Amino acid sequence: MFISLEGIDGSGKSTQAKLLAAALGSETLLIREPGGTSAAERIRELLADPSLEIDPFAELLLFSAARADLVSRVIRPALEAGTHVVADRFADSSVAYQGGARELGTSHVLSLTDTVIDGLWPDVTVLLRVDPEVGLGRADGKDRFESEGLDLQRAVAEAYEEIAQIASDRVVVVDASGTVEEVHERVIEAVRSSG
Ligand code: TYD
């Protein structure tokens, strides 16, 4: 089974991805985007540097390059071997951040991303919904998106809501307020009921 966790910065998805992967068993592969291969980790460093100015489409292509490498060299082989894969961010992050917040257009980024991942969409995507003000308060503010403030996070949150409607067959929205344990239980329930 292929599960992705999505949400705005500070939604707690990295913590929840770790807990979910552990709950699915020791064989589960946990990956984070951008990253997961040597080339993708190098691209991650580049994208995380707030001092670099990057054109939005170039930014999308960098995320896409990292993702294409990860899908073909790690995710697809793992799924074919019967391993569960939990992704801390995946294709929907580009639709929300580059398509929505950077205004490249959600449907445009959706179709480009479909080519990048060769149609390998997750079986279930858990969207952790949190108020952008709360999320920004929790985030450490270090990467290029967090440092751009509340309006950016609001735009991302709005795009995620649009994705939840467009892809309602795969996306399950989970309330990310409450304790880590409470949210974990909601995530498990969301995965169980859709799997
Ligand atoms: P991430 O490492 O998940 O940040 P954090 O764990 O601190 O929430 O992601 C880094 C940033 O990259 C985050 O602000 C979201 C952004 N991002 C995109 O804009 N597009 C993408 O396709 C991905 C995967 C991430």
Coordinates of N, CA and C and ligand atoms in Angstrom, one line a residue, residues 9-10 13-14 33-34 44 59 63 67 88-90 93-94 97-98 140 143 145-146, ligand 1:
D9 N 2.9 23.7 6.2 CA 4.1 23.7 7.1 C 3.5 23.8 8.5
G10 N 4.1 22.9 9.4 CA 3.6 22.9 10.8 C 2.4 22.1 11.0
K13 N 2.9 16.7 9.9 CA 2.9 15.5 9.0 C 4.2 14.6 9.2
S14 N 5.3 15.2 9.5 CA 6.5 14.4 9.6 C 6.4 13.5 10.8
E33 N 9.8 13.9 1.1 CA 10.0 14.7 -0.2 C 10.3 16.1 0.2
P34 N 11.1 16.8 -0.6 CA 12.0 16.2 -1.6 C 13.1 15.4 -0.9
R44 N 17.1 18.7 -2.6 CA 16.5 19.2 -1.4 C 17.3 20.4 -0.8
E59 N 11.4 26.0 -10.1 CA 11.2 25.3 -8.8 C 10.4 24.0 -8.9
F63 N 11.6 20.1 -8.0 CA 10.8 19.2 -7.2 C 10.5 17.9 -8.0
R67 N 11.4 14.0 -7.6 CA 10.3 13.0 -7.5 C 10.4 11.9 -8.5
D88 N 6.2 11.2 3.4 CA 6.1 12.5 4.1 C 6.2 13.6 3.0
R89 N 5.0 13.9 2.4 CA 4.8 14.8 1.2 C 5.0 13.9 0.0
F90 N 4.2 14.2 -1.0 CA 4.4 13.6 -2.4 C 3.8 14.6 -3.4
S93 N 2.0 18.0 -2.9 CA 2.7 19.2 -2.4 C 3.0 20.1 -3.5
S94 N 3.4 19.6 -4.7 CA 3.7 20.4 -5.8 C 2.4 21.1 -6.3
Y97 N 1.7 23.8 -3.5 CA 2.7 24.9 -3.3 C 3.0 25.6 -4.7
Q98 N 3.4 24.8 -5.7 CA 3.7 25.4 -6.9 C 2.5 25.8 -7.8
D140 N 9.3 25.7 12.2 CA 10.5 26.3 12.8 C 10.9 27.6 11.9
D143 N 12.6 27.1 6.4 CA 12.8 26.9 4.9 C 12.1 28.1 4.1
F145 N 9.5 28.5 2.2 CA 8.1 28.7 2.2 C 7.6 29.2 3.6
E146 N 8.2 28.6 4.7 CA 7.8 29.1 6.0 C 8.1 30.6 6.2
Ligands
TYD1 P1 9.3 19.7 4.2 O1 10.6 19.1 4.4 O2 8.1 18.8 4.3 O3 9.2 20.8 5.3 P2 8.7 20.6 6.8 O4 9.1 19.2 7.2 O5 9.6 21.6 7.5 O6 7.3 20.9 6.8 O7 9.2 20.5 2.9 C1 10.0 21.5 2.6 C2 9.3 22.6 1.9 O8 9.1 22.3 0.5 C3 7.9 22.9 2.4 O9 7.7 24.2 2.7 C4 7.0 22.4 1.3 C5 7.8 22.6 0.1 N1 7.4 21.7 -1.0 C6 6.9 22.3 -2.2 O10 6.8 23.5 -2.3 N2 6.7 21.5 -3.3 C7 6.8 20.1 -3.2 O11 6.6 19.4 -4.2 C8 7.3 19.5 -2.0 C9 7.5 18.1 -1.9 C10 7.6 20.4 -0.9

